[in-house]
Short mmCIF file of C-alpha atoms in Angstrom, two decimals:
data_model
loop_
_atom_site.label_atom_id
_atom_site.label_comp_id
_atom_site.label_asym_id
_atom_site.label_seq_id
_atom_site.Cartn_x
_atom_site.Cartn_y
_atom_site.Cartn_z
CA MET A 252 0.00 0.00 0.00
CA SER A 253 1.52 3.32 -1.03
CA PHE A 254 0.96 6.27 1.26
CA GLN A 255 -0.88 8.55 -1.16
CA LEU A 256 -2.12 11.55 0.80
CA ASP A 257 -2.04 15.25 0.15
CA TYR A 258 0.87 15.89 2.49
CA ARG A 259 3.54 18.57 2.61
CA LEU A 260 7.06 17.21 2.35
CA PRO A 261 9.69 18.12 3.08
CA SER A 262 8.26 20.01 6.02
CA PRO A 263 9.57 23.59 6.32
CA LEU A 264 12.69 24.47 8.29
CA GLN A 265 12.11 27.88 9.84
CA ILE A 266 14.55 30.09 11.73
CA LEU A 267 13.53 31.33 15.18
CA SER A 268 14.86 34.82 15.84
CA HIS A 269 14.86 36.00 19.46
CA PRO A 270 16.97 38.52 21.42
CA LEU A 271 17.96 35.73 23.81
CA PHE A 272 19.42 33.64 20.99
CA THR A 273 21.29 36.68 19.68
CA GLU A 274 22.68 37.40 23.13
CA LYS A 275 23.81 33.78 23.57
CA GLN A 276 25.20 33.64 20.01
CA VAL A 277 23.21 30.55 19.00
CA SER A 278 21.18 29.80 15.88
CA VAL A 279 17.81 28.11 16.38
CA TYR A 280 15.63 26.52 13.70
CA ILE A 281 12.30 24.73 13.98
CA LYS A 282 11.39 21.77 11.80
CA ARG A 283 7.68 22.26 11.13
CA ASP A 284 6.46 18.68 11.01
CA ASP A 285 3.18 20.02 12.37
CA LEU A 286 2.52 21.21 8.81
CA ILE A 287 2.89 17.82 7.09
CA HIS A 288 -0.84 17.11 7.11
CA PRO A 289 -3.80 18.60 9.00
CA MET A 290 -4.88 15.20 10.38
CA ILE A 291 -1.70 13.10 10.28
CA SER A 292 0.94 15.62 11.25
CA GLY A 293 4.33 15.51 12.85
CA ASN A 294 5.80 12.32 14.24
CA LYS A 295 2.43 10.58 13.84
CA TRP A 296 2.88 10.62 10.08
CA ARG A 297 6.52 9.60 10.41
CA LYS A 298 5.55 6.68 12.67
CA LEU A 299 2.64 5.35 10.61
CA LYS A 300 4.01 5.51 7.09
CA ALA A 301 6.12 2.34 7.08
CA ALA A 302 3.55 0.35 9.07
CA ILE A 303 0.81 1.20 6.58
CA GLU A 304 3.00 0.43 3.58
CA SER A 305 3.73 -3.02 5.05
CA LEU A 306 0.09 -4.13 5.13
CA ASP A 307 -0.18 -5.41 1.57
CA ALA A 308 3.17 -7.19 1.69
CA ASN A 309 2.09 -9.09 4.80
CA ASN A 310 -1.50 -9.70 3.64
CA LEU A 311 -2.95 -7.75 6.57
CA ARG A 312 -6.29 -5.96 6.56
CA GLY A 313 -5.66 -3.33 9.20
CA ILE A 314 -3.81 -1.83 12.15
CA ALA A 315 -4.75 -2.02 15.83
CA SER A 316 -3.18 0.14 18.51
CA PHE A 317 -3.51 1.74 21.94
CA GLY A 318 -4.11 5.27 23.18
CA GLY A 319 -5.76 7.55 25.68
CA ALA A 320 -9.12 9.24 25.28
CA TYR A 321 -7.57 12.19 23.40
CA SER A 322 -4.85 10.22 21.62
CA ASN A 323 -3.23 12.00 18.69
CA HIS A 324 -1.94 8.62 17.56
CA LEU A 325 -5.34 6.92 17.38
CA HIS A 326 -6.82 10.00 15.73
CA ALA A 327 -4.17 9.96 13.00
CA LEU A 328 -4.45 6.19 12.55
CA ALA A 329 -8.24 6.34 12.18
CA TYR A 330 -8.01 9.06 9.54
CA ALA A 331 -5.34 7.14 7.63
CA GLY A 332 -7.51 4.02 7.70
CA LYS A 333 -10.51 5.90 6.34
CA THR A 334 -8.50 7.64 3.63
CA LEU A 335 -6.42 4.65 2.53
CA ASP A 336 -9.13 2.02 3.05
CA PHE A 337 -7.77 -0.28 5.74
CA LYS A 338 -9.36 -1.41 9.00
CA THR A 339 -8.47 0.20 12.32
CA LEU A 340 -8.99 -0.86 15.91
CA GLY A 341 -8.23 1.21 18.99
CA TRP A 342 -7.97 0.09 22.59
CA VAL A 343 -8.77 3.24 24.56
CA ARG A 344 -7.59 3.85 28.11
CA THR A 345 -10.93 4.88 29.61
CA HIS A 346 -13.69 3.32 31.69
CA ALA A 347 -16.30 4.29 29.08
CA LEU A 348 -16.40 6.06 25.72
CA ASP A 349 -17.48 9.67 26.27
CA PRO A 350 -20.10 10.63 23.63
CA ASN A 351 -18.88 14.24 23.83
CA ASN A 352 -15.23 13.42 23.16
CA ALA A 353 -14.39 15.04 19.81
CA THR A 354 -11.27 12.93 19.27
CA LEU A 355 -13.07 9.61 19.74
CA ASN A 356 -16.07 10.81 17.73
CA ASP A 357 -13.73 11.53 14.81
CA CYS A 358 -12.23 8.06 15.18
CA LYS A 359 -15.67 6.42 15.10
CA ARG A 360 -16.77 8.56 12.16
CA TRP A 361 -13.70 7.41 10.25
CA GLY A 362 -14.52 3.77 10.92
CA MET A 363 -12.23 2.88 13.81
CA GLN A 364 -13.56 0.16 16.10
CA LEU A 365 -13.06 1.45 19.65
CA GLN A 366 -12.79 -0.71 22.75
CA PRO A 367 -12.63 0.96 26.19
CA VAL A 368 -10.09 -0.61 28.53
CA SER A 369 -9.55 0.09 32.23
CA ARG A 370 -6.19 1.54 33.28
CA SER A 371 -5.06 -1.72 34.87
CA GLN A 372 -6.12 -3.80 31.86
CA TYR A 373 -4.52 -1.26 29.53
CA ARG A 374 -1.11 -1.72 31.18
CA GLN A 375 -1.48 -5.50 31.24
CA GLN A 376 -2.44 -5.70 27.56
CA GLN A 377 0.88 -4.18 26.52
CA GLU A 378 3.01 -6.64 28.45
CA PRO A 379 4.90 -9.01 26.10
CA GLU A 380 2.87 -12.15 26.85
CA ASN A 381 -0.47 -10.36 26.47
CA LEU A 382 0.68 -8.66 23.27
CA LYS A 383 1.55 -12.08 21.91
CA ARG A 384 -1.98 -13.30 22.67
CA LEU A 385 -3.49 -10.23 21.03
CA LYS A 386 -1.47 -10.86 17.90
CA GLU A 387 -2.76 -14.44 17.81
CA SER A 388 -6.35 -13.21 18.22
CA PHE A 389 -6.01 -10.48 15.57
CA LYS A 390 -3.84 -12.27 13.02
CA ASP A 391 -4.94 -10.08 10.14
CA TYR A 392 -4.03 -6.85 11.97
CA ARG A 393 -0.67 -5.27 12.56
CA ILE A 394 -0.57 -4.32 16.24
CA LEU A 395 1.32 -1.16 17.12
CA PRO A 396 2.25 -0.20 20.70
CA GLU A 397 0.90 2.91 22.38
CA GLY A 398 1.84 6.03 20.45
CA GLY A 399 3.01 3.95 17.50
CA ALA A 400 6.27 3.18 19.32
CA ASP A 401 7.30 0.50 16.85
CA ALA A 402 10.70 -0.07 15.24
CA SER A 403 9.17 0.67 11.82
CA ASN A 404 9.00 4.39 12.63
CA PHE A 405 12.77 4.35 12.03
CA ILE A 406 11.96 4.52 8.30
CA GLY A 407 9.97 7.74 8.68
CA ILE A 408 12.62 9.36 10.87
CA GLN A 409 15.31 8.41 8.36
CA GLU A 410 13.36 10.42 5.80
CA LEU A 411 13.14 13.34 8.20
CA VAL A 412 16.93 13.31 8.71
CA ARG A 413 17.49 13.26 4.95
CA GLU A 414 15.26 16.32 4.60
CA VAL A 415 17.54 18.35 6.90
CA LYS A 416 20.52 19.12 4.67
CA GLU A 417 22.49 21.06 7.28
CA HIS A 418 24.24 19.59 10.30
CA PHE A 419 23.10 20.75 13.73
CA ASP A 420 24.95 20.59 17.02
CA PHE A 421 21.75 19.97 18.98
CA TRP A 422 18.39 18.43 18.15
CA LEU A 423 15.65 19.09 20.70
CA LEU A 424 12.21 17.48 20.84
CA PRO A 425 9.43 16.47 23.27
CA VAL A 426 9.46 12.85 24.40
CA GLY A 427 6.36 10.83 25.24
CA SER A 428 6.90 7.20 24.18
CA GLY A 429 10.55 7.68 23.25
CA ALA A 430 10.01 6.22 19.77
CA THR A 431 10.90 9.35 17.78
CA LEU A 432 14.00 10.03 19.87
CA SER A 433 15.18 6.41 19.56
CA ALA A 434 14.76 6.45 15.79
CA LEU A 435 16.56 9.78 15.61
CA VAL A 436 19.52 8.40 17.59
CA ALA A 437 19.72 5.52 15.10
CA ALA A 438 19.22 7.67 12.00
CA LEU A 439 21.64 10.55 12.59
CA ASP A 440 25.05 9.79 11.11
CA TYR A 441 27.04 12.65 12.63
CA PRO A 442 27.94 13.54 16.26
CA ALA A 443 25.03 15.72 17.30
CA GLN A 444 23.57 15.93 20.81
CA ILE A 445 19.88 14.96 21.02
CA LEU A 446 17.97 16.48 23.92
CA GLY A 447 14.62 14.88 24.69
CA ILE A 448 12.24 16.85 26.89
CA SER A 449 10.23 14.36 28.92
CA VAL A 450 6.52 15.21 29.14
CA LEU A 451 6.05 12.34 31.60
CA ARG A 452 6.98 11.91 35.21
CA GLY A 453 8.87 8.98 36.70
CA MET A 454 9.88 7.10 33.52
CA ASN A 455 12.90 4.80 33.31
CA TRP A 456 14.05 6.42 30.12
CA ARG A 457 17.40 4.65 29.76
CA GLN A 458 15.72 1.24 29.78
CA CYS A 459 12.98 2.45 27.42
CA ILE A 460 15.34 3.96 24.83
CA ASP A 461 17.81 1.07 24.97
CA LYS A 462 14.98 -1.38 24.31
CA GLN A 463 13.73 0.58 21.32
CA LEU A 464 17.24 0.96 19.89
CA GLU A 465 17.71 -2.80 20.21
CA GLN A 466 14.47 -3.37 18.30
CA ILE A 467 15.62 -1.07 15.50
CA GLN A 468 18.94 -2.91 15.30
CA GLN A 469 17.18 -6.27 15.15
CA CYS A 470 14.58 -5.26 12.57
CA TYR A 471 16.87 -3.38 10.24
CA ALA A 472 20.25 -5.04 10.87
CA HIS A 473 21.31 -1.58 11.92
CA LYS A 474 24.77 -0.58 13.12
CA LYS A 475 25.52 -1.21 16.78
CA ALA A 476 27.41 2.04 17.32
CA PHE A 477 25.62 5.37 17.02
CA ALA A 478 27.20 8.63 15.94
CA CYS A 479 25.25 10.92 18.25
CA GLN A 480 24.53 11.07 21.96
CA TYR A 481 21.24 11.70 23.72
CA ALA A 482 19.97 12.93 27.07
CA ILE A 483 16.44 12.99 28.49
CA LEU A 484 15.72 16.12 30.53
CA GLU A 485 13.11 15.51 33.21
CA ASN A 486 12.74 18.98 34.73
CA TYR A 487 10.10 20.30 32.34
CA HIS A 488 7.11 17.95 32.68
CA PHE A 489 5.18 20.46 34.86
CA GLY A 490 3.84 17.71 37.08
CA GLY A 491 3.42 14.92 34.55
CA TYR A 492 1.57 13.97 31.41
CA ALA A 493 -1.25 16.37 30.42
CA LYS A 494 -0.40 18.67 33.33
CA TRP A 495 0.68 22.28 33.07
CA SER A 496 0.93 25.55 34.96
CA ARG A 497 -0.21 29.10 34.37
CA GLU A 498 3.41 29.97 33.58
CA LEU A 499 3.48 27.39 30.78
CA LEU A 500 0.14 28.51 29.32
CA ASP A 501 1.28 32.15 29.32
CA PHE A 502 4.52 31.17 27.60
CA ILE A 503 2.64 29.23 24.91
CA GLU A 504 0.29 32.13 24.28
CA ASP A 505 3.18 34.58 23.91
CA PHE A 506 5.17 32.21 21.69
CA SER A 507 2.24 31.46 19.40
CA LYS A 508 1.46 35.15 18.97
CA SER A 509 5.09 36.12 18.36
CA TYR A 510 5.92 33.42 15.81
CA HIS A 511 2.47 32.41 14.48
CA ILE A 512 3.39 28.81 15.30
CA PRO A 513 0.69 26.84 17.14
CA CYS A 514 1.69 24.62 20.04
CA GLU A 515 0.01 22.93 23.00
CA PRO A 516 0.92 22.33 26.66
CA ILE A 517 1.26 18.55 26.49
CA TYR A 518 4.20 18.13 24.09
CA SER A 519 5.50 21.03 22.00
CA GLY A 520 4.82 23.76 24.57
CA LYS A 521 6.86 22.03 27.26
CA ALA A 522 9.74 21.40 24.89
CA LEU A 523 9.76 25.01 23.64
CA PHE A 524 9.72 26.26 27.22
CA ALA A 525 12.72 24.01 27.89
CA LEU A 526 14.52 25.38 24.82
CA MET A 527 14.23 28.96 26.07
CA ASP A 528 15.20 28.03 29.62
CA LEU A 529 18.24 26.04 28.47
CA ALA A 530 19.40 28.90 26.28
CA PHE A 531 18.96 31.37 29.15
CA ASN A 532 21.07 29.16 31.40
CA ASN A 533 23.88 28.79 28.86
CA ALA A 534 23.30 25.11 28.10
CA PHE A 535 24.34 25.70 24.48
CA PRO A 536 27.91 26.85 23.75
CA PRO A 537 28.27 30.03 21.66
CA HIS A 538 27.86 29.50 17.91
CA SER A 539 25.80 26.33 18.41
CA LYS A 540 23.22 25.41 15.79
CA ILE A 541 20.03 24.03 17.33
CA LEU A 542 17.11 22.28 15.63
CA PHE A 543 13.77 22.06 17.41
CA LEU A 544 11.50 19.32 16.10
CA HIS A 545 7.82 20.30 16.22
CA THR A 546 6.09 16.93 16.45
CA GLY A 547 2.52 18.14 15.89
CA GLY A 548 -0.23 16.82 18.15
CA LEU A 549 -2.36 19.93 17.93
CA GLN A 550 -5.71 18.14 17.68
CA GLY A 551 -5.29 17.30 21.37
CA LEU A 552 -6.04 20.93 22.17
CA ARG A 553 -9.72 20.03 21.83
CA GLY A 554 -9.42 17.66 24.75
CA ILE A 555 -7.84 20.37 26.86
CA LYS A 556 -10.66 22.77 26.08
CA GLN A 557 -13.29 20.11 26.83
CA THR A 558 -11.82 19.18 30.22
CA GLN A 559 -11.46 22.84 31.18
CA THR A 560 -15.12 23.60 30.43
CA ALA A 561 -16.55 20.38 31.85
#
């Protein structure tokens, strides 16, 4: 199955001018993957592309995956299934499907079969033995982990790296599942420093990233040594996943108005806040070139608005 959608590639690379960056003598660019597609933007498109293209070769009829009630991943998957005519199934971390949830309503409208799963069952389902049983029960589906954190997203991130013709000293991005960062570590072929801004609290990131890198190596017979280094910064999660402060919301509002670049407080907003704070505190040596990866996820703003008005 070829991925024939009206997408925008390569995504734009835009310079961010700010007095702070001038003062610190650093150059900052933003890779606008949020502009790839209005429904399948950012790392969601990068993650899904190879998985979708593998369906025909493996005689599979669809893709099943996991996500929360406002999952950007499930939303993108459902739209892709509707547009490209393959079946989709979503296990949703919720006690019941909310009829007023715009994200899930889109998924249903696009033909995704939704199954609510309790939090405890949700965690158990993604354990290796239970995943094996799911694969046996849904033999004609490709099953992707939560957030699409599958080794196949390495292919999409390879394409992203090829789009960026310049070399950067630092790549900075938000980290939720770790899949995009892991693929980036494997794909970059020069000694950059990758800084992942954790949007979660209390994750064992070293174990998570090492596992995903091992999967990439196994699936793609990839090199065992990597050219770049990475670090996960855990001081910018603002309390944990889907949590934020007034300070963060004010920052996002100012940033969006100044640059006309939309962002949200779950992923991109936290990472952009970290970028400014790191620059202020001299984390980047003078004359550094920094690339910020905007990973999309803007449809989740509807969930924020709904929970705030509920």
